[in-house]
PDB file of C-alpha atoms in Angstrom:
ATOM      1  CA  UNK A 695       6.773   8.110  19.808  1.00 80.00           C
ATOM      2  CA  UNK A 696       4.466   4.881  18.944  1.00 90.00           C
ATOM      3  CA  UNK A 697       1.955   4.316  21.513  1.00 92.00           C
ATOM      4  CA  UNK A 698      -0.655   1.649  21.892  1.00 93.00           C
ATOM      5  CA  UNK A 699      -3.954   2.122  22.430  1.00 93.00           C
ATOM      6  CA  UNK A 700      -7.002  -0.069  23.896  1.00 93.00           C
ATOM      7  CA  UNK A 701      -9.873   0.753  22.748  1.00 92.00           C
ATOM      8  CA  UNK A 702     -13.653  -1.027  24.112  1.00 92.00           C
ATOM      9  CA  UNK A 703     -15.907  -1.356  20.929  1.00 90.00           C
ATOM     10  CA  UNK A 704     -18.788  -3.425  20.843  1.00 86.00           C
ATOM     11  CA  UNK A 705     -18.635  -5.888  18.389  1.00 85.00           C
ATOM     12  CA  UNK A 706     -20.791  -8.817  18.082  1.00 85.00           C
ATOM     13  CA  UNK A 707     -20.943  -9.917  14.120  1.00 88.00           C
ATOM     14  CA  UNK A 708     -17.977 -10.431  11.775  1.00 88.00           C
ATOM     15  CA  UNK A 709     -19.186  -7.121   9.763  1.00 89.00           C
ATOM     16  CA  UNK A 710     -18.817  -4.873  12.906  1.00 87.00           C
ATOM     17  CA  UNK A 711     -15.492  -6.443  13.145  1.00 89.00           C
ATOM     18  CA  UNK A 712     -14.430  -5.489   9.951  1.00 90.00           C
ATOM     19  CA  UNK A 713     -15.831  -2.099   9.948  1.00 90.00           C
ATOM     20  CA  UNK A 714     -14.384  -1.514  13.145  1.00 90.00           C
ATOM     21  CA  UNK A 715     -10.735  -2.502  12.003  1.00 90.00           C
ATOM     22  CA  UNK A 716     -11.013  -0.277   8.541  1.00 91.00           C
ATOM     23  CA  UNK A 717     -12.243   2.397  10.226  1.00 90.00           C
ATOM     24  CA  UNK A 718      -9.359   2.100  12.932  1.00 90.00           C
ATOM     25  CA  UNK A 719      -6.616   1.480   9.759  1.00 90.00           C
ATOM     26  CA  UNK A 720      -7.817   4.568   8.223  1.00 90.00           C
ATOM     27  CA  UNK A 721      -6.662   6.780  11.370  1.00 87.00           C
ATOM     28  CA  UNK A 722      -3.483   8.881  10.865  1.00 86.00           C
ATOM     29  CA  UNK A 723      -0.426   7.151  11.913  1.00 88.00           C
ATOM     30  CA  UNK A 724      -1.500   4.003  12.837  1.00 90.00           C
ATOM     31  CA  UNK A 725       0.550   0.709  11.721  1.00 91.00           C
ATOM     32  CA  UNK A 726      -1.146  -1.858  13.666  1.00 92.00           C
ATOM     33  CA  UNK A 727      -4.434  -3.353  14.346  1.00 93.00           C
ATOM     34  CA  UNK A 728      -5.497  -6.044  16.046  1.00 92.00           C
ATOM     35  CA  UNK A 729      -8.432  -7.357  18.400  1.00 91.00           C
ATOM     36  CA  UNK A 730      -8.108  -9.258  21.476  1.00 88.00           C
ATOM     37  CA  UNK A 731      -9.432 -10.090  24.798  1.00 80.00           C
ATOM     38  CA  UNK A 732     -11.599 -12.690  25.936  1.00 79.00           C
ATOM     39  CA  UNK A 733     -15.049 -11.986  24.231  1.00 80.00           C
ATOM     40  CA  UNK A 734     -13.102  -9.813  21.228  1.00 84.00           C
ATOM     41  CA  UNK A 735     -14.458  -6.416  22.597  1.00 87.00           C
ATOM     42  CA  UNK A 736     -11.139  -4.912  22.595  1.00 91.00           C
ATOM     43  CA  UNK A 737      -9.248  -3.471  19.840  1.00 92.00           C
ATOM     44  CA  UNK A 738      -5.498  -2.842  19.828  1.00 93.00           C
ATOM     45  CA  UNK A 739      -4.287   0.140  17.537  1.00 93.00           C
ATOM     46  CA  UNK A 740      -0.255   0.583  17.765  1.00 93.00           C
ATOM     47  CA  UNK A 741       0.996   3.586  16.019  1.00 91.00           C
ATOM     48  CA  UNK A 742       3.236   6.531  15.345  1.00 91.00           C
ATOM     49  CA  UNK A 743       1.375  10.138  16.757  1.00 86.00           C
ATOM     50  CA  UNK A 744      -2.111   8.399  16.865  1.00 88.00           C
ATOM     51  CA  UNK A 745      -4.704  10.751  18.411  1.00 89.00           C
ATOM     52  CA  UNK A 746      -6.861   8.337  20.520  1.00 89.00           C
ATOM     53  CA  UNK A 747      -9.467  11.091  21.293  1.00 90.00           C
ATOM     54  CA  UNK A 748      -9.908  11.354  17.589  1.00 90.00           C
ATOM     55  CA  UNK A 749      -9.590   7.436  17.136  1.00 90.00           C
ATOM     56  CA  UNK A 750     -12.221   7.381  19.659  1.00 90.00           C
ATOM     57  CA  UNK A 751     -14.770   9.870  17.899  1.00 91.00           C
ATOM     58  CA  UNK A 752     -14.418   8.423  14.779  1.00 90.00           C
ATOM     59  CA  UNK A 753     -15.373   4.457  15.937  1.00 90.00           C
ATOM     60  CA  UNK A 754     -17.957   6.210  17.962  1.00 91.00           C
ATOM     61  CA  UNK A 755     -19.551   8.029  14.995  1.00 91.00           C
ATOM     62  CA  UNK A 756     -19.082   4.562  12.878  1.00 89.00           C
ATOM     63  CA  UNK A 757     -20.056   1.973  15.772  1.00 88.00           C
ATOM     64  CA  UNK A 758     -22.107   3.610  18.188  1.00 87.00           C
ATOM     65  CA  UNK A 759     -19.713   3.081  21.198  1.00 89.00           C
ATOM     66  CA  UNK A 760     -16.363   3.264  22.091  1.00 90.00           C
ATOM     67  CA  UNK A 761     -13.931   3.982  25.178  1.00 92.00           C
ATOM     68  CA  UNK A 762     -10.441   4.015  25.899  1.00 93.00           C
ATOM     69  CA  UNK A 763      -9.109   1.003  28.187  1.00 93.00           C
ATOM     70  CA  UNK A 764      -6.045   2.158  28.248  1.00 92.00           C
ATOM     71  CA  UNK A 765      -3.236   4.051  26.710  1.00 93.00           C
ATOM     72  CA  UNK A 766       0.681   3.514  26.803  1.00 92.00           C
ATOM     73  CA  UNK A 767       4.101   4.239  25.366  1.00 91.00           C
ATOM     74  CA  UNK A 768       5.639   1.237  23.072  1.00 86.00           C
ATOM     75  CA  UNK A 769       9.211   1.078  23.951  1.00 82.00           C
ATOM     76  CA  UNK A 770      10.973  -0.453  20.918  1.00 67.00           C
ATOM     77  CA  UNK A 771      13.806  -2.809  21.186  1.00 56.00           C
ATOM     78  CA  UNK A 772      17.183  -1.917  20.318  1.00 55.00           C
ATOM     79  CA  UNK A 773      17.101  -4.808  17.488  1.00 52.00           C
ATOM     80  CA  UNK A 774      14.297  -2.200  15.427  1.00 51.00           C
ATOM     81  CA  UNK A 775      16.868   0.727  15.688  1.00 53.00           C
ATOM     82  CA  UNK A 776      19.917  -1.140  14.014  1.00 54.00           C
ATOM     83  CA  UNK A 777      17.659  -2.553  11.478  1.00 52.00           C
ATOM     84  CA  UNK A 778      16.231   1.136  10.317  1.00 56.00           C
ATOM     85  CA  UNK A 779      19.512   2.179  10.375  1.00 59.00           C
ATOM     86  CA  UNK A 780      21.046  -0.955   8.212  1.00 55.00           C
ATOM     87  CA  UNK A 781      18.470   0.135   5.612  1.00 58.00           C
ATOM     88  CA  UNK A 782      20.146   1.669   2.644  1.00 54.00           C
ATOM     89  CA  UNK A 783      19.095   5.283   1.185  1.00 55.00           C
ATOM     90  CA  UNK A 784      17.045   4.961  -1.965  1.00 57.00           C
ATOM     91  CA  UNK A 785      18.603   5.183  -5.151  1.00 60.00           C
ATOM     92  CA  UNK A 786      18.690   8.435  -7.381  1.00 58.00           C
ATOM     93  CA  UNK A 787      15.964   9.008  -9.412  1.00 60.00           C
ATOM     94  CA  UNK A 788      17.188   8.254 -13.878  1.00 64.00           C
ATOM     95  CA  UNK A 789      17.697  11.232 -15.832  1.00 65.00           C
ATOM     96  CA  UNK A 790      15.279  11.207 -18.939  1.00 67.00           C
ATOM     97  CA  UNK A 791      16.163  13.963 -21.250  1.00 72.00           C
ATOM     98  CA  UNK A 792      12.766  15.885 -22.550  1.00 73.00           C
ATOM     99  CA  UNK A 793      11.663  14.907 -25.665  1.00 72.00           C
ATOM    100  CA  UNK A 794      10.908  17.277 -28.279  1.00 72.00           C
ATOM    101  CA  UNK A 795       8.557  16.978 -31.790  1.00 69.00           C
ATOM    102  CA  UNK A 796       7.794  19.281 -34.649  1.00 70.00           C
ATOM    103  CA  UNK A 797       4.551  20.379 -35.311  1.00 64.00           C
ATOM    104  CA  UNK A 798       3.875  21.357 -38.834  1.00 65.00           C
ATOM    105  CA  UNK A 799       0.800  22.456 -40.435  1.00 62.00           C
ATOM    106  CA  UNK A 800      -1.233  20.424 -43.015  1.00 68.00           C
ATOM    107  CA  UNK A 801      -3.100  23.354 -44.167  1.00 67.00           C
ATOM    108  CA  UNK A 802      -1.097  26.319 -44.185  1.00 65.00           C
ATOM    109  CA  UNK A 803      -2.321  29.783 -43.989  1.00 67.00           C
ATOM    110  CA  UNK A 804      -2.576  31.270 -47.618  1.00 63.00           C
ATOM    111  CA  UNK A 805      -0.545  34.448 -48.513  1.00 67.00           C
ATOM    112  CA  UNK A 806      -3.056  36.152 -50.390  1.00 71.00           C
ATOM    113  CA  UNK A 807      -6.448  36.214 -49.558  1.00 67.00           C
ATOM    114  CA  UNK A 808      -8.449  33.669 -51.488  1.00 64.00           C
ATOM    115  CA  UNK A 809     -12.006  35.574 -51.984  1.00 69.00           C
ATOM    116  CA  UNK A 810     -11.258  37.849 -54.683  1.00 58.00           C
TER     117      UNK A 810
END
């Protein structure tokens, strides 16, 4: 089920920006980022099984602040289904055969003893 989430974040300087989007990439599941809104205090996260509580708690122990706007199912178009499916199944893996090598002994052990 991919779901988008809206999440407020403060974010007045290109490096809150950016730490706000790696921190948002990082998440589990997520396959989309993206800010938007008028003054760019909203950020868009689109994924696959994306916990937004956790999303949340994680920009608010990075940022400061954050709340959910707003959180919604992504219905996918039909168009996305035929395309997976059109995909073909990856190739078998090449056989390499183990390789074996000798070991042999530069100094082998003596047969008698060599102290007396």
């Amino acid at each position: 089920m991919k779901q988008k989430i809206v999440v407020s974040v403060p974010m007045h300087c290109d490096k809150c920006r950016t730490k706000a989007l790696k921190v948002a990439a990082a998440a589990h599941g997520v396959s989309k980022v993206s800010i938007e809104g008028a003054d760019k205090g909203h950020m868009e996260v689109i994924g696959d099984g994306v916990d937004s509580v956790c999303l949340s708690s994680l920009l608010r122990k990075k940022l400061g602040f954050a709340a959910i706007v707003k959180v919604e199912e992504v219905k996918g178009d039909k168009d996305d289904k035929k395309e997976e499916k059109a995909t073909p199944p990856p190739g078998c893996v090449q056989y390499c055969p183990p390789m074996y090598y000798e070991l042999d002994d530069e100094y082998p052990e003596p047969v008698q003893c060599s102290i007396m």
